[in-house]
Tab-separated table of C-alpha atoms in Angstrom:
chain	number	residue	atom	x	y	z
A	1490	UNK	CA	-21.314	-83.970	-137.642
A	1491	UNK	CA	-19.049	-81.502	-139.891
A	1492	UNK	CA	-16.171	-81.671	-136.853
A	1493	UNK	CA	-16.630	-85.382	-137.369
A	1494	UNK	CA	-16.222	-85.810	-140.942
A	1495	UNK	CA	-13.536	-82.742	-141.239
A	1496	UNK	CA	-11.108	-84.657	-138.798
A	1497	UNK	CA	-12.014	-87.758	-140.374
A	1498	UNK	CA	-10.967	-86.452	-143.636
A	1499	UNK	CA	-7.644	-84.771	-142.431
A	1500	UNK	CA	-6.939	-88.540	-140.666
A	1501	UNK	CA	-7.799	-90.299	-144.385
A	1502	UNK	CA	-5.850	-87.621	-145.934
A	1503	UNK	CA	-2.505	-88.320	-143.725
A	1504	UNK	CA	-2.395	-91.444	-144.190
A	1505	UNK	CA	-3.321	-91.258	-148.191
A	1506	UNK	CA	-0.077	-88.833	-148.423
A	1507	UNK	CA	2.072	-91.544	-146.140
A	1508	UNK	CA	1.014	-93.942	-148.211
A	1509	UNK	CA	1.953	-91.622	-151.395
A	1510	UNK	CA	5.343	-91.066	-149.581
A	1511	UNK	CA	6.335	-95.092	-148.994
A	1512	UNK	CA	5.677	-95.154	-152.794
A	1513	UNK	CA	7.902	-92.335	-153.910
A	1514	UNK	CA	10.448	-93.744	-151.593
A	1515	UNK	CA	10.284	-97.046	-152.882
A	1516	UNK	CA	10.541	-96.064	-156.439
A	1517	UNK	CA	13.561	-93.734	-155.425
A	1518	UNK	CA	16.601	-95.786	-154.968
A	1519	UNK	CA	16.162	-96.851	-158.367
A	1520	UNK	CA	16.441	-93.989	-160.111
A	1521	UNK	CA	19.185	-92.821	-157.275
A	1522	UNK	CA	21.352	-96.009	-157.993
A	1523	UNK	CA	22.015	-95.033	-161.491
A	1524	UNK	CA	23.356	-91.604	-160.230
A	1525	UNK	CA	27.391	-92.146	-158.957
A	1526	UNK	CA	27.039	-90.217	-155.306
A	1527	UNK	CA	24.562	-92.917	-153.582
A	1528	UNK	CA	27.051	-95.926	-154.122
A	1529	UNK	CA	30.222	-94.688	-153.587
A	1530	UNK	CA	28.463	-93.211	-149.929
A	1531	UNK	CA	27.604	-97.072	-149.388
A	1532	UNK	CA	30.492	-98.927	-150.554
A	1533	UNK	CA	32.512	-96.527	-148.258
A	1534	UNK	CA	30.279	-96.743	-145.570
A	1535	UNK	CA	30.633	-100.340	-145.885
A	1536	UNK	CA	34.298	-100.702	-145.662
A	1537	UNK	CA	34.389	-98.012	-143.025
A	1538	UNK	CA	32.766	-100.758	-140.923
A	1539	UNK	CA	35.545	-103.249	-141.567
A	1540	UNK	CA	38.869	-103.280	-139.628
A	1541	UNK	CA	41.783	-102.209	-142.050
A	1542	UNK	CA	45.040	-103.629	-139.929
């Protein structure tokens, strides 16, 4: 019974701090777009996929 609810709990508990973690990472590119480095990484990621000649 305590082996039950003790692996039940650590189960509940990783999915509680996945859950905590799509959150966080949802509410991160927002704050992370207003900073300069995240952009400019895209926008030259972007036009390193385009031909240039």
């Amino acid at each position: 019974m305590n082996d039950y609810n003790n692996s039940h709990f650590s189960h509940h508990n990783m999915e509680y701090l996945l859950y905590q973690l799509t959150i966080v990472h949802a509410q991160l590119p927002r704050k992370l777009r207003v900073s300069p480095p995240l952009p400019r990484t895209y926008s030259s990621g972007k036009t390193a996929g385009i031909p240039t000649g």
